[in-house]
Short mmCIF file of C-alpha atoms and ligand atoms in Angstrom, two decimals:
data_model
loop_
_atom_site.label_atom_id
_atom_site.label_comp_id
_atom_site.label_asym_id
_atom_site.label_seq_id
_atom_site.Cartn_x
_atom_site.Cartn_y
_atom_site.Cartn_z
CA MET A 1 0.64 12.49 4.57
CA ILE A 2 0.04 11.29 8.08
CA LYS A 3 3.09 9.89 9.78
CA ASN A 4 1.92 8.62 13.12
CA SER A 5 0.29 5.47 11.98
CA TRP A 6 1.50 1.96 11.23
CA TYR A 7 1.38 1.37 7.42
CA VAL A 8 1.77 -1.84 5.30
CA ALA A 9 5.14 -1.69 3.88
CA ALA A 10 5.35 -5.15 2.04
CA ASN A 11 3.65 -8.46 1.60
CA PRO A 12 5.71 -11.19 3.43
CA ALA A 13 6.60 -12.97 0.18
CA GLU A 14 8.39 -9.95 -1.07
CA LEU A 15 11.08 -10.58 1.58
CA ALA A 16 11.62 -14.18 0.83
CA ASP A 17 15.06 -15.77 0.15
CA GLY A 18 17.26 -13.02 1.61
CA ARG A 19 15.74 -10.48 -0.70
CA ILE A 20 16.37 -6.75 0.08
CA LEU A 21 13.27 -4.81 -1.05
CA ALA A 22 13.56 -1.14 -2.03
CA ARG A 23 10.27 0.83 -1.56
CA THR A 24 9.47 4.47 -1.01
CA ILE A 25 7.09 4.98 1.88
CA LEU A 26 5.98 8.37 3.04
CA GLY A 27 8.40 10.03 0.60
CA THR A 28 11.40 8.21 2.20
CA PRO A 29 13.35 5.47 0.44
CA VAL A 30 13.21 2.30 2.58
CA ALA A 31 15.05 -1.06 2.44
CA LEU A 32 13.17 -3.91 3.80
CA TYR A 33 14.85 -7.32 4.65
CA ARG A 34 15.08 -10.13 7.25
CA LEU A 35 17.97 -10.60 9.57
CA GLU A 36 17.92 -13.75 11.77
CA GLY A 37 14.23 -14.05 11.12
CA GLN A 38 13.40 -10.46 12.10
CA VAL A 39 12.01 -8.00 9.69
CA VAL A 40 14.14 -4.89 9.44
CA ALA A 41 13.14 -1.53 7.74
CA ALA A 42 16.06 0.79 7.20
CA TYR A 43 16.69 4.06 5.46
CA ASP A 44 17.78 3.01 1.99
CA ARG A 45 20.96 5.17 2.10
CA CYS A 46 24.32 3.98 3.48
CA PRO A 47 25.71 6.47 6.07
CA HIS A 48 29.17 6.16 4.35
CA ARG A 49 28.72 7.53 0.72
CA PHE A 50 24.99 7.17 0.43
CA ALA A 51 24.75 4.16 -1.86
CA PRO A 52 21.34 2.55 -1.60
CA LEU A 53 21.67 -0.35 0.81
CA SER A 54 18.97 -2.17 -1.20
CA ILE A 55 21.64 -3.03 -3.77
CA GLY A 56 23.70 -4.71 -0.93
CA LYS A 57 23.06 -8.25 0.27
CA VAL A 58 22.43 -10.21 3.55
CA VAL A 59 25.62 -11.77 4.74
CA GLU A 60 25.98 -13.64 8.06
CA GLY A 61 23.05 -12.09 9.81
CA SER A 62 23.96 -8.60 8.72
CA LEU A 63 23.20 -6.25 5.83
CA GLN A 64 26.31 -5.50 3.77
CA CYS A 65 26.63 -2.36 1.72
CA GLY A 66 27.03 -3.11 -2.00
CA TYR A 67 29.59 -0.38 -2.49
CA HIS A 68 32.39 -0.59 0.22
CA GLY A 69 31.21 -3.50 2.21
CA ALA A 70 30.27 -1.84 5.53
CA ARG A 71 28.04 -4.24 7.47
CA PHE A 72 25.04 -3.36 9.76
CA ASP A 73 23.19 -5.43 12.43
CA LYS A 74 19.33 -5.45 12.79
CA THR A 75 19.51 -2.43 14.90
CA GLY A 76 21.35 -0.38 12.20
CA LYS A 77 24.67 -0.47 14.16
CA CYS A 78 27.69 -0.56 11.96
CA ILE A 79 29.50 -3.67 12.93
CA SER A 80 32.43 -3.92 10.57
CA VAL A 81 34.19 -2.05 7.71
CA PRO A 82 36.67 -4.18 5.47
CA GLY A 83 40.23 -3.50 6.41
CA GLN A 84 39.47 -1.59 9.76
CA ARG A 85 39.98 -2.94 13.11
CA PHE A 86 37.12 -0.95 14.57
CA ALA A 87 33.80 -0.13 13.04
CA PRO A 88 32.83 3.56 13.29
CA ALA A 89 29.57 2.59 15.16
CA ARG A 90 28.84 6.15 16.32
CA THR A 91 29.29 8.08 13.08
CA CYS A 92 28.08 5.34 10.75
CA ALA A 93 24.80 4.49 12.30
CA LEU A 94 22.00 3.38 9.81
CA GLN A 95 18.60 4.74 10.66
CA THR A 96 15.97 1.98 11.10
CA PHE A 97 12.30 2.19 11.62
CA PRO A 98 10.06 0.01 13.82
CA ALA A 99 8.71 -2.96 11.62
CA VAL A 100 6.69 -6.00 12.52
CA GLU A 101 5.13 -9.06 10.58
CA ARG A 102 1.44 -9.43 11.63
CA CYS A 103 -1.88 -10.16 10.18
CA GLY A 104 -0.40 -11.31 6.91
CA PHE A 105 1.58 -8.07 6.13
CA ILE A 106 4.86 -6.41 6.97
CA TRP A 107 4.23 -3.11 8.82
CA ILE A 108 6.24 -0.01 9.28
CA TRP A 109 6.11 2.95 11.60
CA MET A 110 7.69 6.09 10.32
CA GLY A 111 6.28 8.74 12.75
CA ASP A 112 7.37 9.98 16.07
CA ASP A 113 8.44 7.57 18.91
CA VAL A 114 6.03 4.65 18.47
CA ALA A 115 5.81 4.05 22.16
CA ALA A 116 4.94 7.70 22.82
CA ALA A 117 2.35 7.78 20.15
CA GLY A 118 -0.43 7.03 22.51
CA GLY A 119 -0.89 3.33 21.87
CA ASN A 120 -1.45 3.53 18.07
CA THR A 121 -1.98 0.05 17.13
CA LEU A 122 -2.63 -2.10 14.02
CA PRO A 123 -6.28 -1.76 12.69
CA GLU A 124 -8.36 -4.23 14.78
CA THR A 125 -10.15 -5.50 11.72
CA PHE A 126 -6.90 -6.99 10.42
CA ALA A 127 -6.56 -9.47 13.35
CA ILE A 128 -8.83 -11.85 11.32
CA ALA A 129 -5.82 -12.60 9.05
CA GLU A 130 -4.17 -14.46 11.99
CA SER A 131 -6.92 -16.95 12.39
CA SER A 132 -6.55 -20.37 10.65
CA ALA A 133 -10.31 -20.46 10.02
CA TRP A 134 -9.65 -18.29 7.06
CA ASP A 135 -7.73 -18.96 3.79
CA GLY A 136 -5.96 -16.06 2.28
CA GLY A 137 -3.72 -14.70 -0.40
CA ASN A 138 -2.07 -11.34 -0.79
CA GLY A 139 -1.98 -8.71 -3.75
CA LEU A 140 -0.23 -5.50 -4.43
CA PHE A 141 -0.50 -2.48 -6.79
CA GLU A 142 2.88 -0.68 -6.35
CA SER A 143 3.11 3.04 -6.97
CA LEU A 144 -0.36 3.83 -8.10
CA GLN A 145 -0.36 7.43 -9.57
CA ALA A 146 -2.89 8.75 -7.11
CA ASN A 147 -3.05 10.29 -3.63
CA PHE A 148 -3.92 7.68 -0.93
CA MET A 149 -7.25 9.39 -0.14
CA LEU A 150 -8.53 8.86 -3.78
CA ILE A 151 -7.88 5.15 -3.21
CA ASN A 152 -9.48 5.21 0.30
CA ASP A 153 -12.61 6.89 -1.27
CA ASN A 154 -12.75 4.09 -3.87
CA LEU A 155 -12.38 1.00 -1.58
CA PHE A 156 -15.42 1.72 0.54
CA ASP A 157 -17.57 3.49 -2.12
CA ILE A 158 -19.92 0.85 -3.25
CA THR A 159 -21.72 2.96 -5.73
CA HIS A 160 -19.15 2.68 -8.45
CA ALA A 161 -19.47 -1.07 -8.71
CA ASP A 162 -22.41 -0.92 -10.97
CA PHE A 163 -20.21 0.99 -13.57
CA VAL A 164 -16.66 0.01 -12.95
CA HIS A 165 -17.35 -3.73 -12.02
CA SER A 166 -20.51 -4.67 -13.91
CA ASP A 167 -18.97 -8.13 -14.47
CA SER A 168 -18.43 -8.93 -10.80
CA PHE A 169 -19.47 -6.68 -7.73
CA ALA A 170 -22.42 -4.89 -9.38
CA GLY A 171 -25.74 -5.20 -7.59
CA ARG A 172 -28.57 -3.70 -5.69
CA GLN A 173 -26.29 -2.71 -2.78
CA CYS A 174 -24.98 0.13 -4.92
CA LEU A 175 -28.39 1.78 -4.79
CA LEU A 176 -28.88 1.15 -1.16
CA TYR A 177 -25.55 2.75 -0.40
CA ARG A 178 -26.84 5.98 -1.88
CA THR A 179 -29.78 6.22 0.44
CA MET A 180 -28.24 4.87 3.60
CA ASP A 181 -29.28 6.24 7.05
CA ALA A 182 -27.29 6.47 10.33
CA GLY A 183 -27.38 3.23 12.43
CA SER A 184 -25.44 0.26 13.45
CA GLU A 185 -27.93 -2.59 13.42
CA TYR A 186 -28.56 -4.74 10.43
CA GLN A 187 -31.94 -3.97 8.90
CA ASN A 188 -33.27 -5.94 5.96
CA GLY A 189 -33.23 -4.03 2.74
CA LYS A 190 -31.43 -1.10 4.24
CA MET A 191 -27.80 0.11 4.51
CA VAL A 192 -26.84 1.92 7.79
CA HIS A 193 -23.47 3.70 8.79
CA ALA A 194 -22.07 4.55 12.08
CA VAL A 195 -19.12 6.93 12.54
CA SER A 196 -16.96 7.15 15.51
CA GLU A 197 -13.35 8.45 16.29
CA ARG A 198 -12.13 4.95 15.43
CA GLY A 199 -13.75 4.82 12.05
CA ILE A 200 -16.78 4.10 10.03
CA THR A 201 -18.88 1.03 9.78
CA LEU A 202 -21.32 0.16 7.06
CA ARG A 203 -23.86 -2.61 7.41
CA LEU A 204 -26.30 -4.02 5.00
CA LEU A 205 -28.66 -6.97 5.15
CA ASP A 206 -30.45 -7.76 1.90
CA ARG A 207 -32.56 -10.94 1.76
CA ASN A 208 -33.89 -12.60 -1.37
CA VAL A 209 -31.64 -10.59 -3.58
CA GLY A 210 -32.14 -13.03 -6.42
CA ASN A 211 -30.58 -11.81 -9.63
CA ALA A 212 -30.12 -8.20 -8.26
CA CYS A 213 -26.65 -9.26 -7.09
CA GLY A 214 -23.49 -9.28 -9.20
CA PRO A 215 -21.77 -12.54 -10.49
CA PHE A 216 -19.15 -12.59 -7.77
CA PHE A 217 -21.74 -13.09 -4.87
CA ARG A 218 -23.48 -15.90 -6.72
CA GLN A 219 -20.15 -17.45 -7.36
CA GLN A 220 -19.37 -17.28 -3.64
CA VAL A 221 -22.44 -19.41 -2.86
CA ALA A 222 -21.55 -21.93 -5.51
CA LEU A 223 -17.99 -22.36 -4.17
CA GLY A 224 -19.26 -22.56 -0.66
CA LEU A 225 -21.70 -25.28 -1.54
CA GLY A 226 -19.14 -27.14 -3.76
CA VAL A 227 -21.24 -26.94 -6.87
CA PRO A 228 -20.50 -25.59 -10.38
CA GLU A 229 -23.25 -23.02 -10.33
CA TYR A 230 -25.92 -21.76 -8.05
CA ASP A 231 -28.96 -19.92 -9.69
CA GLY A 232 -31.30 -19.92 -6.67
CA ASP A 233 -32.20 -16.98 -4.51
CA ILE A 234 -29.52 -15.40 -2.11
CA ASP A 235 -29.49 -13.59 1.17
CA SER A 236 -26.52 -11.25 1.34
CA GLU A 237 -24.94 -9.30 4.24
CA PHE A 238 -22.24 -6.66 3.85
CA GLU A 239 -20.12 -5.18 6.69
CA VAL A 240 -17.34 -2.61 5.69
CA ILE A 241 -15.23 -1.19 8.41
CA TRP A 242 -12.98 1.83 7.47
CA THR A 243 -10.18 2.65 10.02
CA PRO A 244 -8.22 5.78 9.64
CA PRO A 245 -6.13 6.82 7.92
CA SER A 246 -6.22 4.04 5.25
CA PHE A 247 -7.54 0.59 6.10
CA THR A 248 -10.69 -1.02 4.92
CA SER A 249 -12.20 -4.37 5.86
CA PHE A 250 -14.94 -5.54 3.40
CA ARG A 251 -16.83 -8.57 4.46
CA VAL A 252 -19.50 -10.11 2.32
CA THR A 253 -21.61 -13.03 3.76
CA VAL A 254 -24.00 -15.00 1.42
CA ASN A 255 -26.23 -17.93 1.92
CA PRO A 256 -28.97 -19.63 -0.16
CA SER A 257 -32.11 -17.68 0.85
CA GLY A 258 -33.40 -18.90 4.15
CA ASP A 259 -30.54 -21.38 4.74
CA ARG A 260 -28.55 -19.71 7.44
CA ALA A 261 -26.60 -22.91 8.12
CA ALA A 262 -24.92 -22.48 4.68
CA ARG A 263 -23.40 -19.07 5.22
CA PHE A 264 -20.14 -18.26 3.43
CA SER A 265 -17.95 -15.16 4.04
CA SER A 266 -15.25 -13.39 2.27
CA VAL A 267 -13.25 -10.63 3.77
CA VAL A 268 -10.88 -8.45 1.88
CA LEU A 269 -8.44 -6.37 3.91
CA HIS A 270 -7.32 -3.31 2.00
CA ALA A 271 -4.41 -1.06 3.13
CA VAL A 272 -3.14 2.02 1.30
CA THR A 273 0.29 3.26 1.99
CA PRO A 274 1.29 6.75 0.73
CA GLU A 275 4.44 6.55 -1.41
CA SER A 276 4.49 10.31 -1.99
CA GLU A 277 2.00 13.21 -1.92
CA ARG A 278 0.44 11.87 -5.21
CA THR A 279 1.39 8.20 -5.48
CA SER A 280 0.39 5.22 -3.16
CA HIS A 281 0.96 1.48 -2.79
CA TYR A 282 -2.21 -0.56 -2.48
CA PHE A 283 -2.08 -3.84 -0.64
CA PHE A 284 -4.86 -6.32 0.03
CA ARG A 285 -5.33 -9.71 1.66
CA ALA A 286 -8.38 -11.69 0.33
CA LEU A 287 -9.63 -14.14 2.82
CA ARG A 288 -12.60 -16.65 2.82
CA ASP A 289 -13.94 -19.12 5.32
CA TYR A 290 -15.17 -21.66 2.67
CA ALA A 291 -13.80 -24.00 0.03
CA HIS A 292 -10.25 -23.99 1.50
CA SER A 293 -7.53 -24.64 -1.10
CA PRO A 294 -4.31 -22.79 -2.34
CA GLN A 295 -5.80 -22.75 -5.83
CA LEU A 296 -8.90 -20.98 -4.90
CA SER A 297 -6.99 -18.60 -2.76
CA ALA A 298 -4.70 -17.74 -5.85
CA ALA A 299 -7.90 -17.44 -7.97
CA PHE A 300 -9.56 -15.11 -5.41
CA VAL A 301 -6.36 -12.82 -5.52
CA ASP A 302 -6.45 -12.86 -9.29
CA ALA A 303 -10.22 -11.89 -9.28
CA MET A 304 -9.59 -9.00 -6.88
CA THR A 305 -6.53 -7.97 -9.02
CA ALA A 306 -8.66 -7.91 -12.24
CA ALA A 307 -11.33 -5.93 -10.45
CA PHE A 308 -8.92 -3.33 -9.06
CA ASN A 309 -7.24 -3.00 -12.39
CA GLN A 310 -10.56 -1.54 -13.42
CA ASP A 311 -10.54 0.89 -10.50
CA LYS A 312 -6.80 1.73 -11.32
CA VAL A 313 -7.75 3.08 -14.78
CA VAL A 314 -10.33 5.55 -13.34
CA ILE A 315 -8.35 6.69 -10.24
CA GLU A 316 -5.16 7.41 -12.06
CA LEU A 317 -6.97 9.43 -14.80
CA GLN A 318 -8.93 11.07 -11.93
CA GLN A 319 -5.80 12.10 -10.32
CA ALA A 320 -4.43 13.40 -13.56
CA ARG A 321 -7.54 15.72 -13.92
CA ILE A 322 -7.42 16.86 -10.35
CA GLY A 323 -3.78 17.81 -10.72
CA VAL A 324 -1.69 19.19 -7.97
CA ALA A 325 -4.48 21.11 -6.04
CA ASP A 326 -6.66 19.25 -3.61
CA LEU A 327 -9.95 17.92 -5.03
CA PHE A 328 -11.92 19.76 -2.47
CA GLU A 329 -10.27 23.21 -3.35
CA GLN A 330 -11.83 22.69 -6.81
CA ALA A 331 -15.51 22.70 -5.69
CA PRO A 332 -16.55 19.26 -6.78
CA ALA A 333 -20.20 18.35 -7.02
CA ALA A 334 -21.82 16.47 -4.14
CA PHE A 335 -24.05 13.40 -4.30
CA ALA A 336 -26.19 11.87 -1.62
CA GLY A 337 -23.95 8.72 -1.87
CA ASP A 338 -20.75 10.80 -0.81
CA VAL A 339 -21.64 10.92 2.81
CA VAL A 340 -19.28 8.39 4.42
CA GLN A 341 -16.28 9.48 2.23
CA LEU A 342 -16.82 12.95 3.58
CA ARG A 343 -16.80 11.81 7.17
CA ALA A 344 -13.73 9.69 6.50
CA ARG A 345 -11.87 12.72 5.10
CA LYS A 346 -12.83 14.69 8.27
CA LEU A 347 -11.26 11.94 10.42
CA ILE A 348 -8.22 12.01 8.35
CA GLU A 349 -8.04 15.66 8.59
CA LYS A 350 -8.21 15.37 12.46
CA MET A 351 -5.27 13.14 12.48
CA ARG A 352 -3.42 15.39 10.24
CA ALA A 353 -4.19 18.46 12.45
CA ALA A 354 -3.14 16.38 15.71
CA GLU A 355 0.24 15.92 13.97
CA THR A 356 0.79 19.54 13.00
CA THR A 357 -0.18 20.93 16.39
CA GLU A 358 2.04 18.56 18.40
CA PRO A 359 4.99 20.25 20.15
S1 FES B 401 28.65 3.71 0.41
FE1 FES B 401 28.12 1.97 1.84
S2 FES B 401 30.10 1.28 2.57
FE2 FES B 401 30.58 3.06 1.11
FE1 FE2 B 402 -13.75 -0.89 -7.25
#
């Protein structure tokens, strides 16, 4: 697991109404809550007798332990113990982690001093979630039984869509992915990929895709045009940007062929957070710039959830077959379409090596 990165810890709605959320992140139990409007992420273990603080409650702007009632402020300082004149602030400090609410998610930093970590920031691609031009909704799969890299692999591997998502995301782009070349400019009928220290970008322009695209893309055109169905020809554009260690922005833009004035885009931001070495939380935010309505946002989240339920079956069984050893220690076969997943794993490996060699 890589510690020096921001990770998504929760969807904002999970902390509504004074709720204290318990979630294990990077092997550490964390309690997440809001105090005086600010998100707090604390070690979910009271310094007194180690009861989980997530069974406590928020009282008068502080977190109150549910066992003997010690109270902590948003910095983790113990501010009162029932029946004591002075709180043992020095010996009863609750460990907290940097946490922020940005880009439609609650983020946590569990690594070394965040200020000293060389300006590590949130993935740039997620900034789109702060724009009011996009309607969005969040989804979550908690505690998936798979290492975060298997989920990463899946989220920007388009080739599986023909087999796992034949009812939604299948299409000609799956074959184009398998034959992609290096490059960063859109070329009609070709997928290109570019790799840098900051991540991997895939681009595809595919005009006149007709019926060679899955139902999801055709539906996107129909919703954008505000018609029940669209059965004409379609131009499609894909831009997938993966940022290490585990963030994928997946943009699909479609328009009726030749009509560039009627372009409709959806962007799904995917974030995978390791829970342990072999389990992960998968968060997503599904955004679109057409057909604004809360009902459609909810329907988009439901559609993404249904699709990822198809992935979940495969990925969890895959992890079970892989077992405790790393996949690449077991000599898996290689396909031409694996190229960017392998590059991504190299970038992750580099981050991991940088952490282990730091003083
Ligand atoms: S365990 Fe929290 S106050 Fe005793
Ligand atoms: Fe999938």
